[in-house]
Coordinates of C-alpha atoms and ligand atoms in Angstrom, one line a residue:
X1 CA 0.0 0.0 0.0
X2 CA 1.6 3.3 -1.1
X3 CA 0.6 5.4 1.8
X4 CA 1.3 3.0 4.7
X5 CA 3.9 3.9 7.3
X6 CA 4.9 0.3 8.0
X7 CA 5.0 -0.7 4.3
X8 CA 7.5 2.2 3.8
X9 CA 9.5 1.2 6.9
X10 CA 9.6 -2.5 5.8
X11 CA 10.8 -1.3 2.3
X12 CA 13.5 0.8 3.8
X13 CA 12.0 4.0 2.5
X14 CA 11.6 5.5 6.0
X15 CA 14.4 4.9 8.5
X16 CA 14.0 2.6 11.5
X17 CA 16.2 0.7 13.8
X18 CA 16.1 -2.8 12.3
X19 CA 16.6 -5.8 14.6
X20 CA 15.6 -8.5 12.1
X21 CA 14.9 -8.9 8.4
X22 CA 14.2 -11.7 6.0
X23 CA 12.3 -12.1 2.7
X24 CA 8.9 -11.9 4.4
X25 CA 9.4 -10.1 7.8
X26 CA 10.8 -6.9 9.1
X27 CA 11.3 -6.1 12.8
X28 CA 12.4 -2.8 14.2
X29 CA 12.4 -0.8 17.5
X30 CA 9.3 1.1 18.5
X31 CA 9.9 4.8 18.3
X32 CA 8.1 5.3 21.6
X33 CA 9.1 2.3 23.7
X34 CA 6.7 1.1 26.4
X35 CA 9.2 -1.2 28.0
X36 CA 13.0 -1.6 28.0
X37 CA 12.7 -3.8 24.9
X38 CA 9.9 -2.9 22.5
X39 CA 10.2 -4.3 19.0
X40 CA 7.6 -4.3 16.3
X41 CA 7.4 -7.3 13.9
X42 CA 5.6 -6.7 10.6
X43 CA 5.0 -8.7 7.4
X44 CA 6.5 -7.1 4.4
X45 CA 3.2 -7.4 2.5
X46 CA 0.4 -5.1 3.6
X47 CA -2.2 -6.7 5.9
X48 CA -4.3 -4.2 7.8
X49 CA -4.6 -6.0 11.1
X50 CA -5.4 -9.5 12.5
X51 CA -8.9 -9.0 11.2
X52 CA -7.6 -9.0 7.6
X53 CA -5.7 -12.3 7.9
X54 CA -7.1 -14.8 5.4
X55 CA -6.1 -17.9 3.5
X56 CA -4.3 -15.8 0.9
X57 CA -2.0 -14.0 3.3
X58 CA -1.9 -16.2 6.4
X59 CA 1.6 -17.5 5.6
X60 CA 3.0 -14.0 5.8
X61 CA 1.3 -13.4 9.1
X62 CA 2.5 -16.7 10.4
X63 CA 6.1 -15.9 9.4
X64 CA 6.0 -13.0 11.9
X65 CA 5.1 -15.4 14.7
X66 CA 7.8 -17.8 13.6
X67 CA 10.6 -15.3 14.1
X68 CA 9.4 -13.8 17.4
X69 CA 11.1 -16.4 19.6
X70 CA 14.5 -15.8 17.9
X71 CA 14.2 -12.1 18.2
X72 CA 13.3 -12.3 21.9
X73 CA 16.3 -14.6 22.5
X74 CA 18.6 -12.2 20.8
X75 CA 17.2 -9.3 22.8
X76 CA 17.9 -11.2 26.0
X77 CA 14.3 -11.8 27.1
X78 CA 15.0 -15.2 28.6
X79 CA 12.7 -14.2 31.6
X80 CA 9.7 -13.8 29.3
X81 CA 8.0 -11.2 27.3
X82 CA 4.6 -10.1 26.0
X83 CA 3.3 -10.2 22.4
X84 CA 0.5 -7.9 21.6
X85 CA -1.4 -7.1 18.3
X86 CA -3.9 -4.2 18.7
X87 CA -6.8 -4.6 16.3
X88 CA -9.2 -1.8 15.6
X89 CA -10.2 1.4 17.4
X90 CA -11.2 -0.1 20.8
X91 CA -7.8 -1.7 21.1
X92 CA -6.1 1.6 20.2
X93 CA -4.6 0.5 16.9
X94 CA -2.9 3.5 15.4
X95 CA -1.0 2.1 12.5
X96 CA -3.1 0.0 10.1
X97 CA -0.5 -2.5 9.0
X98 CA -0.5 -5.7 11.0
X99 CA 2.2 -5.6 13.7
X100 CA 3.1 -7.6 16.7
X101 CA 4.6 -5.7 19.7
X102 CA 7.3 -7.6 21.6
X103 CA 7.5 -6.1 25.0
X104 CA 10.0 -7.2 27.7
X105 CA 12.9 -6.4 29.9
X106 CA 10.7 -5.6 32.9
X107 CA 8.3 -7.5 35.2
X108 CA 4.8 -6.6 33.8
X109 CA 1.6 -6.2 35.6
X110 CA -1.0 -9.0 35.6
X111 CA -3.7 -7.0 33.9
X112 CA -4.2 -6.8 30.2
X113 CA -3.8 -9.7 30.1
Ligands
AMP1 P1 -0.5 0.4 17.6 O1 -0.9 1.5 18.5 O2 -0.6 -1.0 18.1 O3 -1.0 0.6 16.2 O4 1.1 0.5 17.5 C1 1.8 1.4 16.6 C2 3.1 1.6 17.2 O5 4.0 2.1 16.2 C3 3.2 2.5 18.4 O6 3.8 1.9 19.5 C4 4.2 3.6 17.9 O7 5.0 4.1 18.9 C5 4.9 2.9 16.8 N1 5.4 3.8 15.7 C6 4.8 4.8 15.1 N2 5.6 5.4 14.2 C7 6.8 4.7 14.2 C8 8.0 4.8 13.5 N3 8.2 5.7 12.6 N4 9.0 4.0 13.9 C9 8.9 3.1 14.9 N5 7.7 2.9 15.5 C10 6.7 3.7 15.2
ZN2 ZN1 1.3 -1.5 5.0

């Protein structure tokens, strides 16, 4: 999608701090970190959110999940971490390109979730 921030970041058209990249997936540091480690993992193809995952694009979404464990290990999150994907307005999704937040490096509260 031509006007999507994360499409542009994944294509290298907008700078970011990349922590992982392969043919299908791009991962980079969140610009406004909510934890000592806050990485965003996105598919290189445009998928709007979890709601838009379907049989055509599920492999790209699943590739994001496949690489999260390795990124977390490299980031030193051996004590655990949280993976979040906000979907739609009630969840506070602000960028409409599927992304998985990896949050860690701190003991998190028990709420949400
Ligand atoms: P969400 O609110 O779940 O849609 O998450 C969007 C995330 O993207 C937020 O945590 C933002 O801080 C982050 N973000 C927005 N613009 C950038 C950017 N240019 N580089 C890195 N992270 C960004
Ligand atoms: Zn996009």
